PDB file of C-alpha atoms in Angstrom:
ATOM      1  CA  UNK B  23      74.965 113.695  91.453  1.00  0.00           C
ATOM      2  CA  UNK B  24      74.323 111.016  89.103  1.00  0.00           C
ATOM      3  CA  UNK B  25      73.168 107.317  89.441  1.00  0.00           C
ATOM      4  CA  UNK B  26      76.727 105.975  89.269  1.00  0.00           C
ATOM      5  CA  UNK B  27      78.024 108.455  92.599  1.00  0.00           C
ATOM      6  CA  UNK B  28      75.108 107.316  94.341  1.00  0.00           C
ATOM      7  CA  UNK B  29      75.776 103.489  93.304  1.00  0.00           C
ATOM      8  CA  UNK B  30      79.037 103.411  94.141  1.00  0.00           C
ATOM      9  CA  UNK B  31      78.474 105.232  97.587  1.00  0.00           C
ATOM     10  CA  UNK B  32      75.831 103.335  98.524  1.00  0.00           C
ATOM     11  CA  UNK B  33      78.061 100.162  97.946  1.00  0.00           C
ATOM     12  CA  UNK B  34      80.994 101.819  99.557  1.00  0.00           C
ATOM     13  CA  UNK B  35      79.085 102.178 102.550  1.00  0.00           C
ATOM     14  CA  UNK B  36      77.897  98.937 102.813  1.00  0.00           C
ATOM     15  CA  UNK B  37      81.556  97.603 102.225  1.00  0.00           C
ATOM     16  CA  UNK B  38      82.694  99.457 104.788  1.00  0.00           C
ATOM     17  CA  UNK B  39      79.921  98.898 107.226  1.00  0.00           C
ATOM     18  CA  UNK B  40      80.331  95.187 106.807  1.00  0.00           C
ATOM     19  CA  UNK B  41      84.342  95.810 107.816  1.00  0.00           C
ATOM     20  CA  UNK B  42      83.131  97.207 110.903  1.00  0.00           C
ATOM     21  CA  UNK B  43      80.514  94.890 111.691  1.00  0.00           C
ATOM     22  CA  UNK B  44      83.344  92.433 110.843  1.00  0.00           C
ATOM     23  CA  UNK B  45      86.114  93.296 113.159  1.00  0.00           C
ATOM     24  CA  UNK B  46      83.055  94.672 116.653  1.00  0.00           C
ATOM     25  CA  UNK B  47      80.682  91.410 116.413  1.00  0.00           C
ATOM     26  CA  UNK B  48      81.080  89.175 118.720  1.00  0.00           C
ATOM     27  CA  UNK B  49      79.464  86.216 117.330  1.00  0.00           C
ATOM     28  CA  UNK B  50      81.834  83.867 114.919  1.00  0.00           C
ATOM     29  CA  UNK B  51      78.585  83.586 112.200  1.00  0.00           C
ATOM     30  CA  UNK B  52      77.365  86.870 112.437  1.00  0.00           C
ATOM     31  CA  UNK B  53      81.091  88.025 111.500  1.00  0.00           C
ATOM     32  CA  UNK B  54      80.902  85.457 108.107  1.00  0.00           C
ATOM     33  CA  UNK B  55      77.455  87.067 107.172  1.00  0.00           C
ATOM     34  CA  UNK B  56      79.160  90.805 107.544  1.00  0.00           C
ATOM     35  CA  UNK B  57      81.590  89.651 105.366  1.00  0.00           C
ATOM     36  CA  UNK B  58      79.731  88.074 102.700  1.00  0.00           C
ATOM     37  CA  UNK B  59      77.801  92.137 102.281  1.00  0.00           C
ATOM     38  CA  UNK B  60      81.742  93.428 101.959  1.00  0.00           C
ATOM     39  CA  UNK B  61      82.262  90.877  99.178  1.00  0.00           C
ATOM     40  CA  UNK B  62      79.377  91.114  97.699  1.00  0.00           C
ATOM     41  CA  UNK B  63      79.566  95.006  97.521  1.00  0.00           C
ATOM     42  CA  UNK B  64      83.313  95.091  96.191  1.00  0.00           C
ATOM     43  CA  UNK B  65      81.670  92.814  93.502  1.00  0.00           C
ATOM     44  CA  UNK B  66      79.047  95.547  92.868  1.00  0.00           C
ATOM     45  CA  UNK B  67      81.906  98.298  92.797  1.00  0.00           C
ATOM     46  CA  UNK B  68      83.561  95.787  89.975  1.00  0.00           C
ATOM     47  CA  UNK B  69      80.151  95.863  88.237  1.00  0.00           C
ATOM     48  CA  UNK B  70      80.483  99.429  88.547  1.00  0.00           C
ATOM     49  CA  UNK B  71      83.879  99.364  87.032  1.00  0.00           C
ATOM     50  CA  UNK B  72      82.781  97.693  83.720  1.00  0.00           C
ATOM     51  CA  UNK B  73      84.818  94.843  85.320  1.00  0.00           C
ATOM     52  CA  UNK B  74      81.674  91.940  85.288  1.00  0.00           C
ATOM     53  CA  UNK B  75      84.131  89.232  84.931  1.00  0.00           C
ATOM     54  CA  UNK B  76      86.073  89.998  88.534  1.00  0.00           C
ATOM     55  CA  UNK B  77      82.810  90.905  89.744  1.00  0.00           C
ATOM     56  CA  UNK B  78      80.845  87.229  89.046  1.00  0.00           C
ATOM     57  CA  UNK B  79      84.532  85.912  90.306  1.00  0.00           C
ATOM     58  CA  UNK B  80      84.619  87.556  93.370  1.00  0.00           C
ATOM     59  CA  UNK B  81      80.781  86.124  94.241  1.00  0.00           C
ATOM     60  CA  UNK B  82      81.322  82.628  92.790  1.00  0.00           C
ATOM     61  CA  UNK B  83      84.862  82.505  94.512  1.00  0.00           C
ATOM     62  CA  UNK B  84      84.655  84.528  97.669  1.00  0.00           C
ATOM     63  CA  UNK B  85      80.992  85.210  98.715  1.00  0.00           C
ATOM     64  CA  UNK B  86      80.592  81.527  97.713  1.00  0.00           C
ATOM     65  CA  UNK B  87      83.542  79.163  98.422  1.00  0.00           C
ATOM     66  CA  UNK B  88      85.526  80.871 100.590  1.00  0.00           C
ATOM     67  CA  UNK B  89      82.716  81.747 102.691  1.00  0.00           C
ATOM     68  CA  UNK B  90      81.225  78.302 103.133  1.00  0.00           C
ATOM     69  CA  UNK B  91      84.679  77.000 103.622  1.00  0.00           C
ATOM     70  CA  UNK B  92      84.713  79.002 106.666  1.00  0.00           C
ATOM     71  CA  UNK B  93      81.482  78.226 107.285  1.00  0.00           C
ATOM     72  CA  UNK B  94      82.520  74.604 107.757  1.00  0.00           C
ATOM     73  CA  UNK B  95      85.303  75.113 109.248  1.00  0.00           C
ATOM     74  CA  UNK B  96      83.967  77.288 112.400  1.00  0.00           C
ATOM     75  CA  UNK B  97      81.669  74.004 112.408  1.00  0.00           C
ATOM     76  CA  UNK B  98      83.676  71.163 112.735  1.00  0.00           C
ATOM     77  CA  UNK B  99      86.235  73.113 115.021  1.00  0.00           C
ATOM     78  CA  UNK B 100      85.428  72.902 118.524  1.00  0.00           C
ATOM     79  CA  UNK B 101      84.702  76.040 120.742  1.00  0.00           C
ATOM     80  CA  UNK B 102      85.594  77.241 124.297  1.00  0.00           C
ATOM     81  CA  UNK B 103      82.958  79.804 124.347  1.00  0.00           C
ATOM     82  CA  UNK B 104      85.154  82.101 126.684  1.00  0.00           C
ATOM     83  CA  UNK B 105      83.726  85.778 127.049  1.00  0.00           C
ATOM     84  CA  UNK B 106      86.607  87.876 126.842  1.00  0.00           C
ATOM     85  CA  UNK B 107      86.084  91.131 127.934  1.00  0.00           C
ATOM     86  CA  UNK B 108      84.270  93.750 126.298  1.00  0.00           C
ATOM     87  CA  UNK B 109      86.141  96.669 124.462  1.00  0.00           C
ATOM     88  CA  UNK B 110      86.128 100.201 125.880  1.00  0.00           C
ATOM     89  CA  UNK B 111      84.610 102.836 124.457  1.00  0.00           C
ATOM     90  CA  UNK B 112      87.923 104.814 124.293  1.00  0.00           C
ATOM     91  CA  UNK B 113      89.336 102.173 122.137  1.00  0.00           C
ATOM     92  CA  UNK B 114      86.336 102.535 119.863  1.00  0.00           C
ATOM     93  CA  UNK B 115      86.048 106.327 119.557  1.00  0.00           C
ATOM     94  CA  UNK B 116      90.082 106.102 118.740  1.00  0.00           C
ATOM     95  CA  UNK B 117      89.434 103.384 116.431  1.00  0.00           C
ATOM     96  CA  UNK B 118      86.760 105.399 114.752  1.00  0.00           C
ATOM     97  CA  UNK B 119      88.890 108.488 114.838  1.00  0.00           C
ATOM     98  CA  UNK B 120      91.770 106.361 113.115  1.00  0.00           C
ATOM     99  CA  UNK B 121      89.345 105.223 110.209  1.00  0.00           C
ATOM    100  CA  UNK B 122      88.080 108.572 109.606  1.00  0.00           C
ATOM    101  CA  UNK B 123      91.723 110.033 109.357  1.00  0.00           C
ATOM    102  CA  UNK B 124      92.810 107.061 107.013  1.00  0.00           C
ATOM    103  CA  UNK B 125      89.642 107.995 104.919  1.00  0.00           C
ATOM    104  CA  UNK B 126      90.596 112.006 104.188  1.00  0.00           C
ATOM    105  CA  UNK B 127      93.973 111.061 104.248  1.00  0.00           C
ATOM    106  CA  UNK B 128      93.145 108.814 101.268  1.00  0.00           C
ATOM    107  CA  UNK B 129      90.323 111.790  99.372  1.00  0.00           C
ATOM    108  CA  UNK B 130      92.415 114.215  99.448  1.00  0.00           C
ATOM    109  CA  UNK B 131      95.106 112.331  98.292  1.00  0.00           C
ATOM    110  CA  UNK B 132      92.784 111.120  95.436  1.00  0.00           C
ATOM    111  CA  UNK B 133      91.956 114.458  94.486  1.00  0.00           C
ATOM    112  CA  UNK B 134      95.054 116.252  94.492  1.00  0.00           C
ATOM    113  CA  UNK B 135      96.535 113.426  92.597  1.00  0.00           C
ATOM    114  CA  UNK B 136      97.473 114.179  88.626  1.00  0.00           C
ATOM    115  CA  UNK B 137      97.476 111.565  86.498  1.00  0.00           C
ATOM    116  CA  UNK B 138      97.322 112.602  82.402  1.00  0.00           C
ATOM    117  CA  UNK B 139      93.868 110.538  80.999  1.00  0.00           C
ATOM    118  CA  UNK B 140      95.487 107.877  78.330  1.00  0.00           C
ATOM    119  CA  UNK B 141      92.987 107.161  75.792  1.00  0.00           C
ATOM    120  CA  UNK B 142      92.347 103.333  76.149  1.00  0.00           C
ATOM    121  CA  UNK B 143      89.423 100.748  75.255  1.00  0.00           C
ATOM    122  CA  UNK B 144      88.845  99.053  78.743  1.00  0.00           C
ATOM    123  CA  UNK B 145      85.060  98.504  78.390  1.00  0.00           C
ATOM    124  CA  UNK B 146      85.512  96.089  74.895  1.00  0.00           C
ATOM    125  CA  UNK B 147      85.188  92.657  75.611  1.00  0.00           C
ATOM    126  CA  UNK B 148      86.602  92.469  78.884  1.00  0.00           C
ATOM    127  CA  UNK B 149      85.821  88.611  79.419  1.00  0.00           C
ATOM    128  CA  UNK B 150      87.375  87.867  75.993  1.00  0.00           C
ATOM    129  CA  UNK B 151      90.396  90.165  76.892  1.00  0.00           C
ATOM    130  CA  UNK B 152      91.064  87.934  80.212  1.00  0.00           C
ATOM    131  CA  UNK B 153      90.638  84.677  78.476  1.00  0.00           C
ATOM    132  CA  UNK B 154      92.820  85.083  75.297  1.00  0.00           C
ATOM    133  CA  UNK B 155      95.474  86.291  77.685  1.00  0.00           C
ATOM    134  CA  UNK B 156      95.143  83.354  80.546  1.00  0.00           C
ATOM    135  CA  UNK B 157      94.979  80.387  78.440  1.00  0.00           C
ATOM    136  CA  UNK B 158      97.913  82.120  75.512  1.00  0.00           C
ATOM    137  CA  UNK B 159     100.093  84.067  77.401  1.00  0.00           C
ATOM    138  CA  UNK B 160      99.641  82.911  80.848  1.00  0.00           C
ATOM    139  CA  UNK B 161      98.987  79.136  80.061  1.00  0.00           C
ATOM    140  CA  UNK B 162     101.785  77.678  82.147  1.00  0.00           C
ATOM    141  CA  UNK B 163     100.953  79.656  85.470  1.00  0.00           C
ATOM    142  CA  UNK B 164      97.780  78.786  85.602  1.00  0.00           C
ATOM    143  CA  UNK B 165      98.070  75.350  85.258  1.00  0.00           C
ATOM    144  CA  UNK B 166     101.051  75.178  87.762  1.00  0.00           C
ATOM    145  CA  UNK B 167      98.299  77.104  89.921  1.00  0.00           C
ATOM    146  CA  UNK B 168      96.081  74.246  89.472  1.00  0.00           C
ATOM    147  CA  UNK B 169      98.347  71.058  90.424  1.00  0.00           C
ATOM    148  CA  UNK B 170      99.813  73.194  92.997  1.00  0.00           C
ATOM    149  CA  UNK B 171      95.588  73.589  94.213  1.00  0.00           C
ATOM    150  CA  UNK B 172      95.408  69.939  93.892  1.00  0.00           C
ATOM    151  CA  UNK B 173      98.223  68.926  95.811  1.00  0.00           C
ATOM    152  CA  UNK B 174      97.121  70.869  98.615  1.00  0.00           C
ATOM    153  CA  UNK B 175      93.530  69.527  98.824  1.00  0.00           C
ATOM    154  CA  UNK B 176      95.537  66.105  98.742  1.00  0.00           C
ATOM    155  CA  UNK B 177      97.541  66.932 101.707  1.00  0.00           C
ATOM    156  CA  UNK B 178      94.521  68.366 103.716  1.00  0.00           C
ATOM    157  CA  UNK B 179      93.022  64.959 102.643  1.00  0.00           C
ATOM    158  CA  UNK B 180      95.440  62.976 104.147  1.00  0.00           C
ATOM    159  CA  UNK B 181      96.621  65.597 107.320  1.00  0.00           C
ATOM    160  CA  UNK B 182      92.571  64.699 108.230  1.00  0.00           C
ATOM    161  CA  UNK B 183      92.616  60.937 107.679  1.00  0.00           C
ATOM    162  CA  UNK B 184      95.728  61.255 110.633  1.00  0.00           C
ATOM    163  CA  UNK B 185      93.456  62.576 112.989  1.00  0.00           C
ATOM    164  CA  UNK B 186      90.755  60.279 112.449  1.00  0.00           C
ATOM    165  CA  UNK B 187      93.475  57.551 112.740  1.00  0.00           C
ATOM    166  CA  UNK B 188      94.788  59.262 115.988  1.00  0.00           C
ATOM    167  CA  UNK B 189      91.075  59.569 117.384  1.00  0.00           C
ATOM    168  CA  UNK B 190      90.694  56.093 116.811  1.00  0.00           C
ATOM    169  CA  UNK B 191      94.019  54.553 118.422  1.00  0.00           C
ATOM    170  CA  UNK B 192      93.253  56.549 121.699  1.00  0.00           C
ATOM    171  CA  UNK B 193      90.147  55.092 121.906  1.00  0.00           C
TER     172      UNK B 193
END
């Protein structure tokens, strides 16, 4: 048992505990908040992975942005607050029972898996690695990526100056 098993199984655990928490809350913000542990977590399994780069994107771009997006958007929506009915507890045990199958299913699949070890250098300047290749050989995509960004906060821009508009005429 070394420091890295435990690491990685202690984030593992918390990944998958925020799933769950995700999918069986029943409050819309309590839901955000189980999902911001899952990112964070895959982030620390990154960090793990001598992958920091992914890892610091996956908090600045999902536990961050993505999260306050939703954030703002479960705010400025507006809510029936409807119970719907509770789950049974048959549903749950199955849905537990599922999980855990899907979980051996994938170890011993991992394990009895042979794939030949290929000496490579992954852990040498992995940031360096990503940035010589996205701004030499992968130039053009990302900047398409970027007007294509823009062009859709544009149209959200104007798809929410309708409304207002709309708001304001039936008033």
């Amino acid at each position: 048992m070394s420091g890295e098993f435990l690491a990685f199984m202690s984030l593992s655990i918390v990944a998958i505990l925020g799933g769950f928490l995700l999918l069986n809350l029943s409050k819309v913000v309590h839901m955000v908040i189980a999902l911001v542990f899952t990112f964070i977590s895959i982030a620390g399994i990154y960090v793990l992975l001598s992958a920091e780069f992914v890892a610091v994107v996956q908090i600045l771009i999902y536990s961050g942005a993505i999260t306050i997006i939703m954030l703002f958007g479960i705010m400025l929506t507006k809510h029936n607050d409807v119970n719907e009915p509770k789950t049974s507890r048959l549903r749950k045990f199955l849905l537990l029972i599922g999980v855990a199958g899907f979980a051996l299913a994938v170890y011993f699949g991992i394990y009895t898996l042979d794939i030949p070890v290929q000496p490579v250098s992954l852990h040498e300047n992995n940031t360096e690695q990503i940035g010589v290749a996205l701004y030499s050989k992968y130039v053009i995509p990302f900047e398409l990526t970027s007007v294509i960004l823009l062009v859709a906060l544009i149209g959200a821009i104007i798809l929410a100056k309708k409304d207002d508009r709309e708001e304001a005429d039936k008033k």
